[in-house]
mmCIF file of C-alpha atoms and ligand atoms in Angstrom:
data_model
loop_
_atom_site.group_PDB
_atom_site.id
_atom_site.type_symbol
_atom_site.label_atom_id
_atom_site.label_comp_id
_atom_site.label_asym_id
_atom_site.label_seq_id
_atom_site.Cartn_x
_atom_site.Cartn_y
_atom_site.Cartn_z
ATOM 1 C CA MET A 1 96.471 79.604 133.272
ATOM 2 C CA SER A 2 95.528 79.579 129.592
ATOM 3 C CA ALA A 3 92.458 77.496 128.707
ATOM 4 C CA THR A 4 93.863 75.636 125.706
ATOM 5 C CA ILE A 5 97.564 75.650 126.502
ATOM 6 C CA ARG A 6 98.958 73.688 129.436
ATOM 7 C CA LYS A 7 102.112 71.944 128.271
ATOM 8 C CA VAL A 8 104.782 74.105 126.682
ATOM 9 C CA SER A 9 108.103 73.156 125.119
ATOM 10 C CA VAL A 10 110.855 75.641 124.361
ATOM 11 C CA LEU A 11 113.447 74.838 121.695
ATOM 12 C CA GLY A 12 116.887 76.351 122.260
ATOM 13 C CA THR A 13 117.999 77.178 125.803
ATOM 14 C CA GLY A 14 120.293 80.118 124.991
ATOM 15 C CA VAL A 15 119.817 83.709 126.153
ATOM 16 C CA LEU A 16 116.143 83.986 125.249
ATOM 17 C CA GLY A 17 115.004 80.349 125.266
ATOM 18 C CA SER A 18 116.126 79.870 128.875
ATOM 19 C CA GLN A 19 114.267 83.014 129.953
ATOM 20 C CA ILE A 20 111.076 82.041 128.115
ATOM 21 C CA ALA A 21 111.165 78.529 129.617
ATOM 22 C CA PHE A 22 111.758 79.904 133.122
ATOM 23 C CA GLN A 23 109.073 82.589 132.901
ATOM 24 C CA THR A 24 106.545 80.037 131.598
ATOM 25 C CA ALA A 25 107.357 77.515 134.336
ATOM 26 C CA PHE A 26 107.254 80.279 136.961
ATOM 27 C CA HIS A 27 103.634 80.903 135.973
ATOM 28 C CA GLY A 28 102.638 77.301 136.554
ATOM 29 C CA PHE A 29 102.875 75.715 133.115
ATOM 30 C CA GLU A 30 104.476 72.319 132.566
ATOM 31 C CA VAL A 31 107.666 73.108 130.648
ATOM 32 C CA THR A 32 110.140 71.030 128.664
ATOM 33 C CA ALA A 33 113.278 72.724 127.335
ATOM 34 C CA TYR A 34 115.135 71.216 124.380
ATOM 35 C CA ASP A 35 118.696 71.781 123.182
ATOM 36 C CA ILE A 36 120.975 69.884 120.847
ATOM 37 C CA ASN A 37 123.407 68.015 123.105
ATOM 38 C CA ASP A 38 124.501 67.307 126.676
ATOM 39 C CA GLU A 39 126.908 70.240 126.698
ATOM 40 C CA ALA A 40 124.101 72.650 125.810
ATOM 41 C CA LEU A 41 121.873 71.046 128.469
ATOM 42 C CA THR A 42 124.560 71.537 131.131
ATOM 43 C CA ALA A 43 124.757 75.199 130.122
ATOM 44 C CA ALA A 44 120.952 75.385 130.315
ATOM 45 C CA HIS A 45 121.048 74.000 133.830
ATOM 46 C CA GLU A 46 123.440 76.774 134.825
ATOM 47 C CA ARG A 47 121.297 79.413 133.126
ATOM 48 C CA PHE A 48 118.223 78.238 135.058
ATOM 49 C CA ASP A 49 120.134 78.421 138.357
ATOM 50 C CA LYS A 50 121.246 81.988 137.535
ATOM 51 C CA LEU A 51 117.702 82.933 136.547
ATOM 52 C CA ALA A 52 116.439 81.534 139.859
ATOM 53 C CA ALA A 53 118.824 83.899 141.684
ATOM 54 C CA THR A 54 117.754 86.849 139.512
ATOM 55 C CA TYR A 55 114.049 86.152 140.032
ATOM 56 C CA ARG A 56 114.584 85.827 143.792
ATOM 57 C CA GLU A 57 116.110 89.318 143.794
ATOM 58 C CA GLN A 58 113.945 91.076 141.242
ATOM 59 C CA VAL A 59 110.574 89.358 140.869
ATOM 60 C CA GLN A 60 107.744 89.597 143.332
ATOM 61 C CA GLY A 61 106.604 86.225 144.689
ATOM 62 C CA ALA A 62 109.842 84.437 143.759
ATOM 63 C CA GLY A 63 110.990 83.957 147.355
ATOM 64 C CA ASP A 64 110.322 81.055 149.746
ATOM 65 C CA GLY A 65 111.934 78.573 147.369
ATOM 66 C CA LYS A 66 109.581 79.284 144.453
ATOM 67 C CA ALA A 67 112.400 80.353 142.097
ATOM 68 C CA GLU A 68 114.429 77.206 142.886
ATOM 69 C CA THR A 69 111.354 74.958 142.515
ATOM 70 C CA THR A 70 110.705 76.578 139.150
ATOM 71 C CA ALA A 71 114.250 75.803 137.944
ATOM 72 C CA ALA A 72 114.071 72.237 139.211
ATOM 73 C CA GLY A 73 110.650 71.677 137.619
ATOM 74 C CA ILE A 74 111.763 72.284 134.030
ATOM 75 C CA THR A 75 112.366 69.046 132.111
ATOM 76 C CA LEU A 76 115.531 69.193 129.997
ATOM 77 C CA THR A 77 115.987 66.999 126.954
ATOM 78 C CA SER A 78 118.081 66.644 123.812
ATOM 79 C CA ASP A 79 115.399 64.431 122.223
ATOM 80 C CA LEU A 80 113.201 66.528 119.928
ATOM 81 C CA GLY A 81 110.559 63.784 119.916
ATOM 82 C CA GLU A 82 110.260 64.000 123.687
ATOM 83 C CA ALA A 83 109.976 67.805 123.516
ATOM 84 C CA ALA A 84 107.270 67.593 120.854
ATOM 85 C CA ARG A 85 105.213 64.824 122.436
ATOM 86 C CA ASP A 86 102.026 66.094 124.156
ATOM 87 C CA ALA A 87 103.050 69.762 123.753
ATOM 88 C CA ASP A 88 100.176 72.216 123.335
ATOM 89 C CA LEU A 89 102.564 75.026 122.388
ATOM 90 C CA ILE A 90 106.161 74.889 121.164
ATOM 91 C CA ILE A 91 108.139 78.125 121.313
ATOM 92 C CA GLU A 92 111.181 78.081 119.071
ATOM 93 C CA ALA A 93 114.249 80.119 120.137
ATOM 94 C CA VAL A 94 116.988 78.391 118.115
ATOM 95 C CA PRO A 95 119.747 80.461 116.391
ATOM 96 C CA GLU A 96 118.692 83.240 114.032
ATOM 97 C CA VAL A 97 119.608 81.235 110.912
ATOM 98 C CA LEU A 98 116.776 80.524 108.479
ATOM 99 C CA SER A 99 118.036 77.067 107.448
ATOM 100 C CA ILE A 100 118.334 75.946 111.106
ATOM 101 C CA LYS A 101 114.819 77.176 111.830
ATOM 102 C CA GLN A 102 113.312 75.585 108.698
ATOM 103 C CA ASP A 103 115.051 72.296 109.406
ATOM 104 C CA THR A 104 113.790 72.377 113.010
ATOM 105 C CA TYR A 105 110.203 72.989 111.821
ATOM 106 C CA ARG A 106 110.391 70.196 109.229
ATOM 107 C CA ARG A 107 111.372 67.716 111.931
ATOM 108 C CA LEU A 108 108.857 69.128 114.422
ATOM 109 C CA GLY A 109 106.014 68.977 111.923
ATOM 110 C CA GLU A 110 106.413 65.201 111.819
ATOM 111 C CA LEU A 111 106.942 64.716 115.548
ATOM 112 C CA ALA A 112 104.346 67.006 117.163
ATOM 113 C CA PRO A 113 100.680 66.097 117.624
ATOM 114 C CA GLU A 114 98.225 67.750 115.205
ATOM 115 C CA HIS A 115 96.870 70.186 117.765
ATOM 116 C CA THR A 116 100.289 71.629 118.741
ATOM 117 C CA ILE A 117 100.795 75.338 118.060
ATOM 118 C CA PHE A 118 104.269 76.451 116.900
ATOM 119 C CA ALA A 119 105.575 79.955 117.701
ATOM 120 C CA THR A 120 108.857 81.510 116.622
ATOM 121 C CA ASN A 121 110.731 84.033 118.749
ATOM 122 C CA SER A 122 112.724 85.214 115.710
ATOM 123 C CA SER A 123 113.705 88.893 115.830
ATOM 124 C CA THR A 124 114.526 89.517 112.178
ATOM 125 C CA LEU A 125 112.985 86.708 110.115
ATOM 126 C CA LEU A 126 109.316 86.785 109.173
ATOM 127 C CA PRO A 127 107.041 83.871 110.063
ATOM 128 C CA SER A 128 106.157 83.658 106.342
ATOM 129 C CA ASP A 129 109.758 82.590 105.692
ATOM 130 C CA MET A 130 109.202 79.518 107.854
ATOM 131 C CA LYS A 131 105.507 78.699 107.602
ATOM 132 C CA ASP A 132 105.756 76.129 104.789
ATOM 133 C CA ALA A 133 108.383 74.142 106.678
ATOM 134 C CA THR A 134 105.990 73.711 109.623
ATOM 135 C CA GLY A 135 103.471 71.707 107.576
ATOM 136 C CA ARG A 136 100.762 73.504 109.614
ATOM 137 C CA PRO A 137 100.792 77.201 108.638
ATOM 138 C CA ASP A 138 97.370 77.698 110.258
ATOM 139 C CA ARG A 139 98.847 76.794 113.664
ATOM 140 C CA PHE A 140 102.020 78.867 113.345
ATOM 141 C CA LEU A 141 102.880 82.483 114.233
ATOM 142 C CA ALA A 142 105.547 84.682 115.836
ATOM 143 C CA LEU A 143 105.638 85.317 119.591
ATOM 144 C CA HIS A 144 108.514 87.731 120.167
ATOM 145 C CA PHE A 145 109.919 88.381 123.605
ATOM 146 C CA ALA A 146 112.419 91.028 124.704
ATOM 147 C CA ASN A 147 115.658 90.204 126.527
ATOM 148 C CA GLN A 148 115.061 90.052 130.325
ATOM 149 C CA VAL A 149 111.491 88.858 129.929
ATOM 150 C CA TRP A 150 110.666 89.172 133.626
ATOM 151 C CA GLN A 151 111.273 92.932 133.451
ATOM 152 C CA PHE A 152 110.805 94.029 129.836
ATOM 153 C CA ASN A 153 107.616 92.045 129.457
ATOM 154 C CA THR A 154 106.273 92.778 126.006
ATOM 155 C CA ALA A 155 105.270 89.804 123.865
ATOM 156 C CA GLU A 156 104.691 90.828 120.272
ATOM 157 C CA VAL A 157 102.216 88.483 118.571
ATOM 158 C CA MET A 158 102.354 88.402 114.774
ATOM 159 C CA GLY A 159 100.680 85.867 112.494
ATOM 160 C CA THR A 160 100.832 85.276 108.756
ATOM 161 C CA GLU A 161 97.834 85.375 106.400
ATOM 162 C CA ASP A 162 97.419 81.664 107.131
ATOM 163 C CA THR A 163 97.338 81.834 110.929
ATOM 164 C CA ASP A 164 94.000 80.645 112.319
ATOM 165 C CA PRO A 165 92.476 83.519 114.388
ATOM 166 C CA THR A 166 91.630 81.114 117.228
ATOM 167 C CA VAL A 167 95.286 80.076 117.406
ATOM 168 C CA TYR A 168 96.287 83.752 117.484
ATOM 169 C CA ARG A 169 93.841 84.401 120.384
ATOM 170 C CA ALA A 170 95.066 81.354 122.288
ATOM 171 C CA VAL A 171 98.648 82.661 122.069
ATOM 172 C CA VAL A 172 97.623 86.183 123.151
ATOM 173 C CA GLU A 173 95.860 84.602 126.144
ATOM 174 C CA PHE A 174 98.917 82.462 126.890
ATOM 175 C CA ALA A 175 101.194 85.523 126.805
ATOM 176 C CA GLU A 176 98.992 87.218 129.393
ATOM 177 C CA ALA A 177 98.944 84.082 131.532
ATOM 178 C CA ILE A 178 102.752 84.137 131.817
ATOM 179 C CA GLY A 179 102.847 87.784 132.881
ATOM 180 C CA MET A 180 103.524 89.397 129.508
ATOM 181 C CA VAL A 181 101.799 92.378 127.942
ATOM 182 C CA PRO A 182 100.722 91.044 124.538
ATOM 183 C CA ILE A 183 101.287 93.481 121.674
ATOM 184 C CA GLU A 184 99.024 92.484 118.803
ATOM 185 C CA LEU A 185 100.231 93.077 115.240
ATOM 186 C CA HIS A 186 97.588 92.794 112.525
ATOM 187 C CA LYS A 187 100.044 92.116 109.692
ATOM 188 C CA GLU A 188 103.614 90.950 109.284
ATOM 189 C CA LYS A 189 106.219 93.639 109.817
ATOM 190 C CA ALA A 190 109.998 93.248 110.022
ATOM 191 C CA GLY A 191 111.070 94.671 113.391
ATOM 192 C CA TYR A 192 107.594 94.198 114.867
ATOM 193 C CA VAL A 193 106.452 97.353 116.757
ATOM 194 C CA LEU A 194 109.381 97.978 119.088
ATOM 195 C CA ASN A 195 112.254 97.811 116.612
ATOM 196 C CA SER A 196 110.225 99.612 113.925
ATOM 197 C CA LEU A 197 110.236 102.560 116.319
ATOM 198 C CA LEU A 198 113.616 102.094 117.950
ATOM 199 C CA VAL A 199 115.915 101.502 114.965
ATOM 200 C CA PRO A 200 115.064 104.743 113.058
ATOM 201 C CA PHE A 201 115.174 106.657 116.378
ATOM 202 C CA LEU A 202 118.663 105.401 117.213
ATOM 203 C CA ASN A 203 119.839 106.005 113.628
ATOM 204 C CA SER A 204 118.600 109.614 113.741
ATOM 205 C CA ALA A 205 120.481 110.169 116.984
ATOM 206 C CA MET A 206 123.699 108.763 115.502
ATOM 207 C CA ALA A 207 123.277 110.936 112.386
ATOM 208 C CA LEU A 208 123.139 114.034 114.618
ATOM 209 C CA ALA A 209 126.361 113.113 116.420
ATOM 210 C CA ALA A 210 128.220 111.718 113.375
ATOM 211 C CA GLY A 211 127.272 114.812 111.347
ATOM 212 C CA GLY A 212 128.808 117.050 114.017
ATOM 213 C CA TYR A 213 125.489 118.704 114.889
ATOM 214 C CA ALA A 214 125.510 117.850 118.617
ATOM 215 C CA GLU A 215 127.375 115.714 121.130
ATOM 216 C CA PRO A 216 125.776 112.401 122.214
ATOM 217 C CA LYS A 217 125.310 113.791 125.734
ATOM 218 C CA ALA A 218 123.435 116.848 124.374
ATOM 219 C CA VAL A 219 121.216 114.646 122.196
ATOM 220 C CA ASP A 220 120.345 112.494 125.214
ATOM 221 C CA GLU A 221 119.650 115.525 127.383
ATOM 222 C CA THR A 222 117.352 116.970 124.757
ATOM 223 C CA TRP A 223 115.375 113.746 124.562
ATOM 224 C CA ARG A 224 115.118 113.271 128.323
ATOM 225 C CA ILE A 225 114.165 116.858 129.147
ATOM 226 C CA GLY A 226 111.988 117.397 126.089
ATOM 227 C CA THR A 227 109.912 114.230 126.455
ATOM 228 C CA GLY A 228 110.301 113.104 130.060
ATOM 229 C CA ALA A 229 111.796 109.788 128.885
ATOM 230 C CA PRO A 230 114.156 108.172 131.416
ATOM 231 C CA ALA A 231 116.962 107.534 128.900
ATOM 232 C CA GLY A 232 118.260 109.078 125.705
ATOM 233 C CA PRO A 233 119.187 107.205 122.503
ATOM 234 C CA PHE A 234 122.912 106.967 123.300
ATOM 235 C CA GLN A 235 122.183 105.560 126.754
ATOM 236 C CA ILE A 236 119.986 102.968 125.036
ATOM 237 C CA LEU A 237 122.729 102.215 122.488
ATOM 238 C CA ASP A 238 125.210 101.607 125.301
ATOM 239 C CA ILE A 239 122.827 99.079 126.891
ATOM 240 C CA VAL A 240 122.169 97.288 123.581
ATOM 241 C CA GLY A 241 125.911 97.226 122.804
ATOM 242 C CA LEU A 242 127.417 98.923 119.734
ATOM 243 C CA THR A 243 128.110 95.768 117.735
ATOM 244 C CA THR A 244 124.450 94.994 116.974
ATOM 245 C CA PRO A 245 123.644 98.433 115.478
ATOM 246 C CA TYR A 246 126.969 98.301 113.587
ATOM 247 C CA ASN A 247 126.015 94.957 112.010
ATOM 248 C CA ILE A 248 122.601 96.304 111.001
ATOM 249 C CA LEU A 249 124.024 99.557 109.567
ATOM 250 C CA VAL A 250 126.864 97.952 107.645
ATOM 251 C CA ASN A 251 124.324 95.905 105.680
ATOM 252 C CA SER A 252 122.053 98.860 104.910
ATOM 253 C CA GLY A 253 122.134 101.732 102.377
ATOM 254 C CA GLU A 254 124.801 104.389 101.795
ATOM 255 C CA ASP A 255 123.778 106.625 104.741
ATOM 256 C CA GLY A 256 123.705 103.628 107.064
ATOM 257 C CA GLN A 257 127.169 102.560 105.968
ATOM 258 C CA LYS A 258 128.546 106.016 106.743
ATOM 259 C CA LEU A 259 127.115 105.747 110.263
ATOM 260 C CA ALA A 260 128.607 102.258 110.558
ATOM 261 C CA GLN A 261 132.083 103.611 109.701
ATOM 262 C CA TRP A 262 131.673 106.405 112.237
ATOM 263 C CA LEU A 263 130.665 103.916 114.955
ATOM 264 C CA LYS A 264 133.604 101.687 114.067
ATOM 265 C CA SER A 265 136.342 104.324 113.897
ATOM 266 C CA GLN A 266 135.210 106.431 116.859
ATOM 267 C CA TYR A 267 134.060 103.724 119.244
ATOM 268 C CA ILE A 268 134.298 100.029 118.287
ATOM 269 C CA ASP A 269 137.968 100.130 117.158
ATOM 270 C CA LYS A 270 138.816 101.820 120.469
ATOM 271 C CA GLY A 271 137.185 99.007 122.457
ATOM 272 C CA LYS A 272 134.206 101.182 123.357
ATOM 273 C CA LEU A 273 131.470 98.615 122.842
ATOM 274 C CA GLY A 274 128.912 99.885 125.329
ATOM 275 C CA LEU A 275 127.933 99.186 128.926
ATOM 276 C CA ALA A 276 129.180 95.569 128.923
ATOM 277 C CA SER A 277 132.736 96.689 128.008
ATOM 278 C CA GLY A 278 132.786 99.491 130.608
ATOM 279 C CA GLU A 279 132.661 102.264 128.018
ATOM 280 C CA GLY A 280 130.611 103.261 124.989
ATOM 281 C CA PHE A 281 129.213 106.740 124.581
ATOM 282 C CA TYR A 282 129.562 106.980 128.369
ATOM 283 C CA ARG A 283 132.051 105.563 130.877
ATOM 284 C CA TYR A 284 130.838 103.099 133.500
ATOM 285 C CA ASN A 285 132.342 101.972 136.781
ATOM 286 C CA ALA A 286 133.465 98.341 136.771
HETATM 287 P P1 LIG B 301 121.527 81.919 121.634
HETATM 288 O O1 LIG B 301 122.635 81.744 120.665
HETATM 289 O O2 LIG B 301 121.807 82.473 122.986
HETATM 290 O O3 LIG B 301 120.797 80.506 121.849
HETATM 291 C C1 LIG B 301 120.515 79.609 120.820
HETATM 292 C C2 LIG B 301 120.361 78.208 121.419
HETATM 293 O O4 LIG B 301 119.952 77.327 120.383
HETATM 294 C C3 LIG B 301 121.664 77.656 121.992
HETATM 295 O O5 LIG B 301 121.400 77.123 123.286
HETATM 296 C C4 LIG B 301 122.053 76.540 121.016
HETATM 297 O O6 LIG B 301 122.705 75.432 121.634
HETATM 298 C C5 LIG B 301 120.694 76.123 120.482
HETATM 299 N N1 LIG B 301 120.753 75.488 119.166
HETATM 300 C C6 LIG B 301 121.729 75.534 118.236
HETATM 301 N N2 LIG B 301 121.376 74.805 117.150
HETATM 302 C C7 LIG B 301 120.154 74.308 117.411
HETATM 303 C C8 LIG B 301 119.277 73.458 116.710
HETATM 304 N N3 LIG B 301 119.570 72.983 115.488
HETATM 305 N N4 LIG B 301 118.111 73.127 117.302
HETATM 306 C C9 LIG B 301 117.805 73.579 118.528
HETATM 307 N N5 LIG B 301 118.601 74.387 119.253
HETATM 308 C C10 LIG B 301 119.764 74.730 118.694
HETATM 309 O O7 LIG B 301 120.433 82.781 120.871
HETATM 310 P P2 LIG B 301 119.302 83.767 121.488
HETATM 311 O O8 LIG B 301 119.865 85.113 121.645
HETATM 312 O O9 LIG B 301 118.631 83.086 122.623
HETATM 313 O O10 LIG B 301 118.317 83.846 120.223
HETATM 314 C C11 LIG B 301 117.435 82.798 119.909
HETATM 315 C C12 LIG B 301 116.270 83.362 119.126
HETATM 316 O O11 LIG B 301 115.637 84.377 119.903
HETATM 317 C C13 LIG B 301 116.660 84.034 117.797
HETATM 318 O O12 LIG B 301 115.676 83.765 116.850
HETATM 319 C C14 LIG B 301 116.701 85.510 118.154
HETATM 320 O O13 LIG B 301 116.393 86.327 117.039
HETATM 321 C C15 LIG B 301 115.581 85.583 119.168
HETATM 322 N N6 LIG B 301 115.658 86.737 120.087
HETATM 323 C C16 LIG B 301 116.822 87.061 120.730
HETATM 324 C C17 LIG B 301 116.861 88.162 121.581
HETATM 325 C C18 LIG B 301 118.122 88.549 122.327
HETATM 326 O O14 LIG B 301 118.162 89.661 122.895
HETATM 327 N N7 LIG B 301 119.137 87.703 122.411
HETATM 328 C C19 LIG B 301 115.692 88.917 121.794
HETATM 329 C C20 LIG B 301 114.502 88.535 121.157
HETATM 330 C C21 LIG B 301 114.496 87.447 120.300
#
């Protein structure tokens, strides 16, 4: 248990927010999860039940009713004031839309006690884009989780120039206390560490295949055999799903747009969207 952080609220109970809330509660913290209306809270309830089943199967120590107790122990609310009250740390996982995030921080800044730390889970926005809206830039930073937090347990910690170093340390300590491996960034960087490595890697792989140099399977084999890695770039792309890289590429420079068109015409337009659709660069059994 972290020394300075005991009560944690998570804003947004979608894909990532529900996982962050569950993982935090599983490690003994008092957790409140906030979403905008009753419909979203019903969906959150279902997500927590599903997570309980997943933890029971995949996470050590989640048996003997612990996963179910964890789900039942999370307080759900659609009242932002209730979520903010008494919270030592608020982790924000609302939609990746700057205006929604800024608006959320403006309201939070007025509702949360002075000592509360705010952390954003944003994947593509920088904390600097939001810090003024918080009204407390010294107590604000990014804490970025990966999808399936119980398994892919990195927590990238990235402050702004205004983040108080003691706040940064407290969040690093908190990340460890909930079973994450904290990855400390010293400066702001779009893509943090993981995507700064992964995105150019995946783009290089696609350029090899789109340019007719080698088949996706051969590229993957080269990477696996040559480095000992368990998966090649096209296997990773299939897991991510082809729509996300397409959306990134289509908004990038000329080379990126060429790759986007290749992805679209050869795969996306043919319904090959990756693992979730049954076929991407590889075919999967249903
Ligand atoms: P999501 O769409 O699954 O969930 C968003 C949740 O926010 C929904 O439950 C929605 O009801 C709620 N919401 C909508 N408007 C809101 C508001 N005004 N205030 C509070 N809640 C509101 O999204 P997600 O995939 O969980 O992503 C959330 C954040 O996490 C984003 O910043 C994203 O970049 C980041 N993230 C996502 C992933 C991922 O793999 N999905 C990984 C790392 C980080």
